[in-house]
XYZ file of C-alpha atoms in Angstrom:
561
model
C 73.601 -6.742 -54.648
C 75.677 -6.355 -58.020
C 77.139 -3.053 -59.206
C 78.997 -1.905 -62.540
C 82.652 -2.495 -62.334
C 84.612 -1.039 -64.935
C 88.204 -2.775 -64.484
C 90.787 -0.793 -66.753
C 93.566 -2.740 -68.257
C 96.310 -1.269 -70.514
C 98.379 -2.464 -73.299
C 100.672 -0.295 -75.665
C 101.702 -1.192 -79.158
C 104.353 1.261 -80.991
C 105.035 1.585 -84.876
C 106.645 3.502 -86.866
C 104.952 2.894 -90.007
C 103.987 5.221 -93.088
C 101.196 7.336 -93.708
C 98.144 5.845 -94.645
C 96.742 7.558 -97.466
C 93.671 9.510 -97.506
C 93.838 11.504 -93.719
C 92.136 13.970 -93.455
C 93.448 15.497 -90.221
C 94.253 19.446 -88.841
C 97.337 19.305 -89.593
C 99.916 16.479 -91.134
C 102.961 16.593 -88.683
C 106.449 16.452 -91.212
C 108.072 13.245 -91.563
C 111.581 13.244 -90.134
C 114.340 12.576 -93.297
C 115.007 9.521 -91.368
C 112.366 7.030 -89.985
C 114.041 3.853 -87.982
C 112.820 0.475 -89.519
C 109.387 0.120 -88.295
C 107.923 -2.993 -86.533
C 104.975 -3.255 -84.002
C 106.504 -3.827 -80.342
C 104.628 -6.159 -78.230
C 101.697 -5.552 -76.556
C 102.455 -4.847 -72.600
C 99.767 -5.258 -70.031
C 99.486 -2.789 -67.480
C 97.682 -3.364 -63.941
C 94.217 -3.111 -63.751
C 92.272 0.044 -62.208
C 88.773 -1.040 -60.526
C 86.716 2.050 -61.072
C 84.152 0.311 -58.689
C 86.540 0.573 -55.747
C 88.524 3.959 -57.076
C 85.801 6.100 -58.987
C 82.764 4.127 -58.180
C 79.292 6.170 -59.363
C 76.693 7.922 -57.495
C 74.775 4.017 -56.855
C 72.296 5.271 -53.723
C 70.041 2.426 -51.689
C 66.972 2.976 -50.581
C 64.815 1.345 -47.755
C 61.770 0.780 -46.185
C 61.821 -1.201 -42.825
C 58.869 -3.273 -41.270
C 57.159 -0.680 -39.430
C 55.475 0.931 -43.208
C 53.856 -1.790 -43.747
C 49.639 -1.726 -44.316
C 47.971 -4.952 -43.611
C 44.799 -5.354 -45.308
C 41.734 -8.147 -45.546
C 42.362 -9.813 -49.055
C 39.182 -9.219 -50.901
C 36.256 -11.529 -50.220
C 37.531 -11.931 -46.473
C 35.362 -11.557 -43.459
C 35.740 -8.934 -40.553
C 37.957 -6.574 -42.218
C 41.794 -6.005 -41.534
C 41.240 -5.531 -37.894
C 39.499 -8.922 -37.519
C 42.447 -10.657 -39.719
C 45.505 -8.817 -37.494
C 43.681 -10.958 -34.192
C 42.928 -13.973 -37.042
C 46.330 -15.009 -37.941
C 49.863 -14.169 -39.460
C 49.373 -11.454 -36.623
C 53.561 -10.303 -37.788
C 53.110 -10.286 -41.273
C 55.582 -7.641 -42.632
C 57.653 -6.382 -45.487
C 61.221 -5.085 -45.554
C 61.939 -3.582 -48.670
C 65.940 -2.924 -49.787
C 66.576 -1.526 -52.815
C 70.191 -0.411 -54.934
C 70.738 1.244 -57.833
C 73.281 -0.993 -60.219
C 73.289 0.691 -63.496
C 71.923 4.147 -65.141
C 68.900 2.789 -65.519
C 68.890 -0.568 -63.136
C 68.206 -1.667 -59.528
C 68.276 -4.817 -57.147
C 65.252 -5.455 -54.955
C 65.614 -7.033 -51.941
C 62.248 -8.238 -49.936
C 62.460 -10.053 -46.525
C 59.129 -11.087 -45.669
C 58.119 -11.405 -42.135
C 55.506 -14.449 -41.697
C 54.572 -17.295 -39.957
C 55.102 -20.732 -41.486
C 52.380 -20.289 -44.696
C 52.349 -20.592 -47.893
C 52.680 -16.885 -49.510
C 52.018 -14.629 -52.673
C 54.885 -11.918 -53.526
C 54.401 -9.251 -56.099
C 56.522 -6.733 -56.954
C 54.666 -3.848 -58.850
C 58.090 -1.584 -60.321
C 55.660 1.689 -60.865
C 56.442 1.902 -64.816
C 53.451 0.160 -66.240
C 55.480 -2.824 -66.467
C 53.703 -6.518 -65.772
C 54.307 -7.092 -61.918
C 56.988 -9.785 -60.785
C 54.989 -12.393 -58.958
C 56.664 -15.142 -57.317
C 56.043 -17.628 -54.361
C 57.405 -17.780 -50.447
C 56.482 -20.187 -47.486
C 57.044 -17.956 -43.999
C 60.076 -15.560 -43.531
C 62.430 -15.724 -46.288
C 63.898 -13.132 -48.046
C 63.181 -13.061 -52.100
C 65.730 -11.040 -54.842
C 64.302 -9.242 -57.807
C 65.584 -6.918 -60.865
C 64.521 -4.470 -63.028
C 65.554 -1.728 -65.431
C 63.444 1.079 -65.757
C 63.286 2.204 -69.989
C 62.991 5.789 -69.127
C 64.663 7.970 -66.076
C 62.813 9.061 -63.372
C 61.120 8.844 -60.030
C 59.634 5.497 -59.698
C 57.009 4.115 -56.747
C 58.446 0.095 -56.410
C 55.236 -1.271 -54.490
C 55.287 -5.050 -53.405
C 52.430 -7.269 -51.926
C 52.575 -9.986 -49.886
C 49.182 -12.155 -49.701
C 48.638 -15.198 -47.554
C 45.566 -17.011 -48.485
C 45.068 -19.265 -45.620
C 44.998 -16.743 -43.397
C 43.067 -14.348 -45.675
C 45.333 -11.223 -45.299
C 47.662 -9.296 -47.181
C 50.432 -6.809 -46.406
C 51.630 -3.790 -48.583
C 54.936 -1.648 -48.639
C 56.642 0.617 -50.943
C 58.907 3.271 -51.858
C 59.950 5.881 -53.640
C 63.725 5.535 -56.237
C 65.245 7.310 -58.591
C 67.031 6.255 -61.134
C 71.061 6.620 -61.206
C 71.641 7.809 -64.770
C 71.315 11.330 -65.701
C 70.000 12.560 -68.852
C 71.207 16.048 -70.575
C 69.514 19.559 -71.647
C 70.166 21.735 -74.242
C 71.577 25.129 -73.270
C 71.840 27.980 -75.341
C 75.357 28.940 -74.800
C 75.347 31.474 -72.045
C 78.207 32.978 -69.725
C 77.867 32.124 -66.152
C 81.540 33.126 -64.989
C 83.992 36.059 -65.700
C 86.618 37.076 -63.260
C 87.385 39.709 -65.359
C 84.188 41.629 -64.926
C 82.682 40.246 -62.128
C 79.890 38.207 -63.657
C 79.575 35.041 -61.537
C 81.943 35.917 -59.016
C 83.694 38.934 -57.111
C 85.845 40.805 -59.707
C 89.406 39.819 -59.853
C 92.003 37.294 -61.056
C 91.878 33.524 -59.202
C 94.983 33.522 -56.742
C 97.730 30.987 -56.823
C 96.307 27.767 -55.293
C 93.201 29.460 -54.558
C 89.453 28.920 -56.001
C 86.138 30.209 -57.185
C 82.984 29.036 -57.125
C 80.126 28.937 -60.435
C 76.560 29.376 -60.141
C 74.724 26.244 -62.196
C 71.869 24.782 -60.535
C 69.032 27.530 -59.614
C 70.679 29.935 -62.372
C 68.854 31.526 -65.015
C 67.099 28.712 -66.879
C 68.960 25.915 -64.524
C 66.445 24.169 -61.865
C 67.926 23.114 -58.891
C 68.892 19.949 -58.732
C 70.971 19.008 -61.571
C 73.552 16.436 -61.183
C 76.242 17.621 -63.648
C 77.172 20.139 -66.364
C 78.795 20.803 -69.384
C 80.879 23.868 -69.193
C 83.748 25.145 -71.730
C 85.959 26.762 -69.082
C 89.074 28.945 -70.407
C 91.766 30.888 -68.394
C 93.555 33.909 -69.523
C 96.171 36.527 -67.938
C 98.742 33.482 -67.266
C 101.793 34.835 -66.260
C 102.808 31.493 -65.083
C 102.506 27.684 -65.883
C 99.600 25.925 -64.462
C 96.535 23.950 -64.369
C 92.497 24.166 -63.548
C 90.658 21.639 -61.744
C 86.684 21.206 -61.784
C 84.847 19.517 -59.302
C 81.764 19.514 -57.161
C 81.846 21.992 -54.794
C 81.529 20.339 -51.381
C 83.424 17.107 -52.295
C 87.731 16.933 -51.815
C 89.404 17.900 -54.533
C 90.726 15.444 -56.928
C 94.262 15.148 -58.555
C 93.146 15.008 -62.076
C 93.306 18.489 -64.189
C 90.752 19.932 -66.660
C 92.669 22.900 -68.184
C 96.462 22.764 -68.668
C 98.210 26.636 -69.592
C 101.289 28.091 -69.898
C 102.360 31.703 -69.094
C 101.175 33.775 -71.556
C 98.303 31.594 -72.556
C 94.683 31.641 -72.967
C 93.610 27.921 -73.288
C 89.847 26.699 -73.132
C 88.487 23.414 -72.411
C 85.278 21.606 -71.873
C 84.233 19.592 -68.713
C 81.868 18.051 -67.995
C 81.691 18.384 -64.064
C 79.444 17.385 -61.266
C 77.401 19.694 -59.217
C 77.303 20.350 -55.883
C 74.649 19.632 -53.294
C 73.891 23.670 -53.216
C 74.359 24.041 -57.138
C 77.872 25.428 -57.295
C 80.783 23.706 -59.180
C 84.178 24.744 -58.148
C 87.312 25.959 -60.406
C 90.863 25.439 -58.865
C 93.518 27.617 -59.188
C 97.048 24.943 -59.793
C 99.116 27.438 -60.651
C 101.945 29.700 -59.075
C 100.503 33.098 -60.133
C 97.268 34.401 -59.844
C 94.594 33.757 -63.141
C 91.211 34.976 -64.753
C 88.458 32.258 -65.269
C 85.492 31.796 -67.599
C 83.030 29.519 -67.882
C 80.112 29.516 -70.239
C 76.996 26.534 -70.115
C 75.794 24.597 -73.035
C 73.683 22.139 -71.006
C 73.378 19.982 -68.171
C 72.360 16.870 -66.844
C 69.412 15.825 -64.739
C 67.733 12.629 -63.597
C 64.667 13.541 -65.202
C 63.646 11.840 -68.692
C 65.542 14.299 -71.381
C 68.017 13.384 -74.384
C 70.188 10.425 -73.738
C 73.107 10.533 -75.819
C 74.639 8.194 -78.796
C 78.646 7.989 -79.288
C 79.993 8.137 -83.121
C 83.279 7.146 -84.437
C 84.317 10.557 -85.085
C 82.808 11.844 -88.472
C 84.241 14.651 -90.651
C 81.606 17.367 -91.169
C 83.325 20.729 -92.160
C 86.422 21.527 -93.871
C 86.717 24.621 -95.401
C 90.016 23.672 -97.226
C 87.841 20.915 -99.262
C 84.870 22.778 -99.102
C 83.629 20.141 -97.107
C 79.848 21.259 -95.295
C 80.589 24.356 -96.307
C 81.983 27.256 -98.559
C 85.440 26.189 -99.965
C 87.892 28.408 -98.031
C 89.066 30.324 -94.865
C 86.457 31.884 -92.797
C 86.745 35.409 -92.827
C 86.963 37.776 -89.618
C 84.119 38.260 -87.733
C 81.791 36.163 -90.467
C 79.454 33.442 -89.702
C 78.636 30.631 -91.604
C 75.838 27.049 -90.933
C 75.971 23.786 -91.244
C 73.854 21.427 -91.364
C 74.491 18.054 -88.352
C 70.623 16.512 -88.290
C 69.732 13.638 -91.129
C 73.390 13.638 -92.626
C 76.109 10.967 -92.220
C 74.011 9.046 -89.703
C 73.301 11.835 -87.177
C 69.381 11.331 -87.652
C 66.772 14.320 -87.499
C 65.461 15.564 -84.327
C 68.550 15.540 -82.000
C 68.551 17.861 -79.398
C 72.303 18.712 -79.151
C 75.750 17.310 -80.832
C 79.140 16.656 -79.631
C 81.687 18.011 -81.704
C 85.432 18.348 -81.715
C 86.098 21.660 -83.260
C 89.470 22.732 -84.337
C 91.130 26.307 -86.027
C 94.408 25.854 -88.176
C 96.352 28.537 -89.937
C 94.403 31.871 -88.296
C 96.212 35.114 -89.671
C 96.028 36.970 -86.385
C 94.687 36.202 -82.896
C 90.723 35.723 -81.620
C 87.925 32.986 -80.547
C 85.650 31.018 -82.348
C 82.274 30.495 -80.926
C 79.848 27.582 -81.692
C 75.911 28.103 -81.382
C 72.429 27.008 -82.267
C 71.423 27.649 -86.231
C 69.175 30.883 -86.387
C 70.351 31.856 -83.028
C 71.732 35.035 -81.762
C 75.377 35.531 -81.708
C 76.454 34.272 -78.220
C 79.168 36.674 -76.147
C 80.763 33.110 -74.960
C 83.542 31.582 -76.828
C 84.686 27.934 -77.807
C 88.070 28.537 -79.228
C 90.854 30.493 -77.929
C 93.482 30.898 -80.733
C 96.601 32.918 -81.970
C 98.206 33.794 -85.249
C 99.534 30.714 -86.977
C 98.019 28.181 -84.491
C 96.630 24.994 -84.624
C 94.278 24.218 -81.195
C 90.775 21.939 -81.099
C 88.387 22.085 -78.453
C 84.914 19.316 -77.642
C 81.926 21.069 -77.833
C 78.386 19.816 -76.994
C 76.105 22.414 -78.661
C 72.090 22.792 -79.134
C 70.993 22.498 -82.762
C 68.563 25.093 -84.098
C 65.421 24.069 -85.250
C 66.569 23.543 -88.710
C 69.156 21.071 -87.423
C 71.937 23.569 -88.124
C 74.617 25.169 -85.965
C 76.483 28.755 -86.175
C 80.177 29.409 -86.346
C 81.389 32.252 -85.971
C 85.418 33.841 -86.374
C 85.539 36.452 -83.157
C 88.816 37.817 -85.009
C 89.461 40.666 -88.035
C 91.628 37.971 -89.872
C 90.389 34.460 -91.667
C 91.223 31.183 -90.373
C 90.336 27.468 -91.643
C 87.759 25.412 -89.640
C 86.886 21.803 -88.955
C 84.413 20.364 -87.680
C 84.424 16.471 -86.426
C 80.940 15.057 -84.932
C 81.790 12.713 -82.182
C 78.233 12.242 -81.238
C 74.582 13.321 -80.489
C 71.754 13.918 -77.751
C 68.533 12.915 -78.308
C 65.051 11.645 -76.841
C 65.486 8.927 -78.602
C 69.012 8.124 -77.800
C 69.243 5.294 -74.731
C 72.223 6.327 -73.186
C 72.222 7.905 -69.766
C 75.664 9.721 -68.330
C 76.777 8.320 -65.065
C 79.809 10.683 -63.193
C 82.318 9.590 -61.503
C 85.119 10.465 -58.715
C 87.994 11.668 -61.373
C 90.299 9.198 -61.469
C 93.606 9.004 -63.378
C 93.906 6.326 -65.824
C 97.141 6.655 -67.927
C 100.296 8.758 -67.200
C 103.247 7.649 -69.381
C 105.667 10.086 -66.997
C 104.926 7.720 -64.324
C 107.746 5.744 -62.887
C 105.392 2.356 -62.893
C 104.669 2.693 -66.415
C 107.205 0.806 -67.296
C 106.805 1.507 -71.608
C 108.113 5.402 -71.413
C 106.577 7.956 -73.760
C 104.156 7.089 -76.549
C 106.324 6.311 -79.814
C 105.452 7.973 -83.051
C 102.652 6.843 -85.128
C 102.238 4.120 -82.678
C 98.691 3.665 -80.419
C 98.460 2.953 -76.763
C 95.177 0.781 -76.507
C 92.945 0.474 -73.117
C 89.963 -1.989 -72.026
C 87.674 0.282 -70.299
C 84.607 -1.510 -70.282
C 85.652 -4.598 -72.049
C 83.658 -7.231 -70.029
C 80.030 -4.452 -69.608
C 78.532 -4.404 -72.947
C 75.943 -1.942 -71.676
C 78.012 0.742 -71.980
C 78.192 3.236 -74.526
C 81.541 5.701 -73.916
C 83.158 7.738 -71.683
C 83.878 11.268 -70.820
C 88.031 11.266 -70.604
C 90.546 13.964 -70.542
C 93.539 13.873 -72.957
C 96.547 15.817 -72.380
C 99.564 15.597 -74.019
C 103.062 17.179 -72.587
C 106.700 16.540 -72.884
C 106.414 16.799 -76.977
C 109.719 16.122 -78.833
C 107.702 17.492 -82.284
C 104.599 18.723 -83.850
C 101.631 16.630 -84.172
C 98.149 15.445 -83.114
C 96.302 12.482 -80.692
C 93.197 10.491 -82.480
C 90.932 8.431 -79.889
C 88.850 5.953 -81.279
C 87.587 2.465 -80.826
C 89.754 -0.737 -81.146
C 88.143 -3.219 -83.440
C 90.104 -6.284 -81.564
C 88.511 -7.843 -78.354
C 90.703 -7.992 -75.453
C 91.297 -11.886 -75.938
C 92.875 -11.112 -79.044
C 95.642 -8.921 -77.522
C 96.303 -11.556 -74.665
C 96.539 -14.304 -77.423
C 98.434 -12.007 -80.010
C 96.086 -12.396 -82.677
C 94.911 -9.047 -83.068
C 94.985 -6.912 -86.637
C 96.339 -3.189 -86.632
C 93.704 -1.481 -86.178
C 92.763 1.336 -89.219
C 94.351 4.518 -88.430
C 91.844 7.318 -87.607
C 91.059 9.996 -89.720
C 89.444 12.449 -87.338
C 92.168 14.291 -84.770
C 91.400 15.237 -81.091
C 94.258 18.076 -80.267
C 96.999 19.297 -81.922
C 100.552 19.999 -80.706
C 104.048 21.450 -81.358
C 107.428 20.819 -80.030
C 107.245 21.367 -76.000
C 103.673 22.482 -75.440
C 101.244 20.505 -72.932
C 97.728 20.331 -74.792
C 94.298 19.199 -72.750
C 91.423 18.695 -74.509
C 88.432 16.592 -73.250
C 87.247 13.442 -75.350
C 83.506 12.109 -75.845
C 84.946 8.602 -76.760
C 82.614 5.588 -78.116
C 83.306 2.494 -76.965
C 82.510 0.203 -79.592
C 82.228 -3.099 -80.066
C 84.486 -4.407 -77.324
C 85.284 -1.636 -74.993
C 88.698 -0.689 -76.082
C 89.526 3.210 -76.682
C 92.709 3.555 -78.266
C 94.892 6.577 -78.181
C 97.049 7.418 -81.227
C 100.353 9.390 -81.255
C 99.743 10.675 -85.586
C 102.890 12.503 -85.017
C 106.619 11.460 -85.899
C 107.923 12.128 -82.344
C 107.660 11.042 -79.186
C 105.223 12.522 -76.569
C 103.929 11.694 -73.019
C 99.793 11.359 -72.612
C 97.986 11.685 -69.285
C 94.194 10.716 -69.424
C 91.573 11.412 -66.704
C 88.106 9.628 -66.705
C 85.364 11.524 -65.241
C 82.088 9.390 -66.612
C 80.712 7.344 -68.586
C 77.195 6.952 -70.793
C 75.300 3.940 -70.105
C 72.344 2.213 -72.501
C 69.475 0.700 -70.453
């Protein structure tokens, strides 16, 4: 049987070059009055990660043994099935052995159970699909693919016919694809340790845990494999970090929400769910901590939207006037925008995936993302405080008019941008596969040898250079250790990973979109939708003049069938 095997490789090229005209970013971090003499370092392989042996996706078998199968009379023969089990090929029989290999994939494996006679196999896959016929002589054992187009339950029935003997034997089963699919949420609130909603009323203790409601609540069906949440903590009195995982499974070492004391910091995940619907939110911290979480949509295996990865596109600005008004957004105003049928985000998507950030807010509040001609939502996206520059993902429904909400939750005005990093749709091919959360890149760590990532330089990793299949992945950024102010840009690498091995690659363009923001010794999570382009190489830029460490933390993927 074959399976996906992402192999990670990583490679880290420094510069200290100028800025390249025409940025458009949060916020420009301040050139030092003295920049060394810049030249790109050498590129600096790290060892490989095998995400099919360390994070390896949900890829179930399925079987049917000997004993299902139903022997009939081919048509035209005489005395019936019961005459033909006495007649001949009395042990005719079908084992049936199937594994999922990709979102949408599987490997069949028949061994056929026969006397020495010439045989007809089909394999009918239960899609409408022509059947896969091919011939046998007595037991053997026969290998067969397929990928299924849409998601879904699938009956995989296979025949085996022996003419001379005029009989025929019949077994199937029942798969389901691997891949999961998502649905639109209208932002709601499932969690509050504040007020009880969720959970028993009261602050998360130290190193302790709480448990959220998804599958089976409110609109949720049971049964949905993962979820996209925008968790935030608040009442930190001490430094920390949340983890989100299945509830059920051990608890992994990668974080979702990094704080401080003092700090209310959201983030999104996207997290799987457990067997009985719950996800669960660690407590890393010293001190004890309130939670939220609020839903925008989860994943299932049934057909839904698949979802289609952008280099990050620049859709509001309101210091250019860009997709909207020209200006701050004033306290606790509103204003649309319009994402469907502009700047190749076609009409008819179900949900987008956004990096959202707030710069220069007079006082402190939230910012909250929702459907156009929706209801103002009591959840929040943005957690911010006077001065500040923070961005947060978010994966919100579009209204019907293909228009979203956003709306300033404080009495002051604040500038907003808006990057689209991609979109859900039915017509959209590619399905989200989780993972076990895995840690990828941690420049603090002793065996990465190339210490913190340089100013203006990129750090650039194959994720998926050798699968062309797939689409992006889900990652978590964090950045920690920060000598200045500044931001991180993730975005595909436009050289293959030949090119790096032979040193012939280009400099890739510097991005214009940003993906958190920073100042001088803050740690900063947020979670990145990143495409994977042409060759399956993410890179991760430093845009700032200092020095900072990056941790990143894979927790999916999206896969086209």
């Amino acid at each position: 049987m074959r399976s996906r095997r992402l192999v990670i490789s990583v490679a880290v090229i420094a510069a200290t070059i100028g800025l390249a005209p025409g940025i458009a970013q949060a916020a420009e971090p301040v050139a030092p009055g003295a920049v060394a003499p810049g030249a790109v370092a050498p590129g600096v392989g790290a060892p490989g990660v095998d995400l099919a042996k360390v994070a390896a996706p949900d890829l179930k078998t399925y079987n049917s043994p000997a004993e299902r199968s139903v022997r009939t009379a081919l048509p035209g023969a005489k005395g019936g099935a019961a005459a033909q089990q006495a007649a001949g090929n009395p042990d005719l029989a079908l084992v049936l052995n199937a594994a999922a290999t990709t979102a949408h994939a599987f490997d069949l494996e028949t061994s056929v159970i026969s006397a020495d006679s010439a045989l007809k196999v089909t394999v009918d896959w239960g899609d409408g699909s022509s059947p896969d016929g091919m011939d046998a002589y007595g037991s053997t054992t026969l290998k067969s693919s397929h990928t299924y187009a849409r998601l879904g339950q699938y009956t995989v029935k296979v025949t085996v016919a022996d003419p001379a003997n005029q009989a025929e034997v019949v077994n199937e089963f029942q798969v389901m694809t691997a891949g999961s699919d998502f649905v639109a949420h209208t932002p709601t609130r499932l969690l509050d340790t504040r007020d009880g909603t969720g959970a028993v009323r009261g602050k998360v203790p130290a190193y302790g845990s709480t448990r959220v409601k998804v599958g089976g609540s409110g609109a949720i069906p049971e049964g949905v494999t993962a979820v996209a949440l925008n968790v935030t903590v608040t009442n930190t009195t001490s430094a920390g970090h949340i983890t989100a995982f299945a509830e059920g499974t051990e608890r992994p070492t990668t974080s979702n929400v990094n704080f401080e004391a003092g700090q209310s910091v959201p983030n999104l995940v996207i997290v799987p769910v457990g067997k009985n619907g719950h996800v669960e939110l660690a407590n890393r911290g010293a001190e004890s901590v309130d939670l939220i979480a609020d839903v925008t949509g989860y994943f299932t295996r049934a057909d839904a939207a698949g979802y289609t990865p952008m280099t990050p596109v620049r859709f509001v600005d309101t210091r250019e006037g860009l997709g909207t008004t020209r200006g701050r957004l004033a306290g606790q105003q509103t204003f649309g925008t319009k994402i469907s049928g502009l700047r190749a985000v076609p009409e008819g998507i179900t949900a987008v995936a956004l990096n959202v950030t707030v710069t220069g807010p007079g006082e402190a509040g939230h910012l909250s993302v929702f459907p156009g001609g929706g209801n103002v939502p009591i959840t929040s996206n943005l957690n911010f405080t006077a001065g500040q520059t923070i961005a947060n993902a978010v994966i919100v429904p579009v209204g019907p008019d293909g228009t979203i909400n956003i709306r300033n939750g404080s009495w002051a005005g604040t500038d907003v941008i808006v990057d689209v990093v991609g979109y859900y749709s039915a017509d959209s091919k590619a399905a989200y596969m989780g993972l076990r959360p895995v840690r990828l890149l941690d420049t603090r760590d002793p065996r990465w040898t190339q210490g913190p990532m340089l100013g203006r330089g990129y750090i650039w990793q194959a994720l998926s250079a050798d699968e062309p299949g797939i689409a992006g992945y889900v990652l978590n950024t964090t950045v920690t250790n920060t000598a200045g102010a500044g931001f991180l840009s993730v975005a595909p690498d436009p050289n293959t990973r030949e090119q790096y091995r032979q040193g012939r690659q280009v400099f890739p363009e510097r991005p214009t979109a940003s993906t958190l923001n920073w100042t001088a010794g803050k740690t900063v999570p947020n979670l990145v939708q990143a495409g994977s382009g042409k060759n399956g190489i993410v890179d991760f830029w430093n845009q700032g003049w200092d020095k900072t460490d990056l941790v990143v933390d894979i927790f999916g993927y999206y896969e086209s069938n």
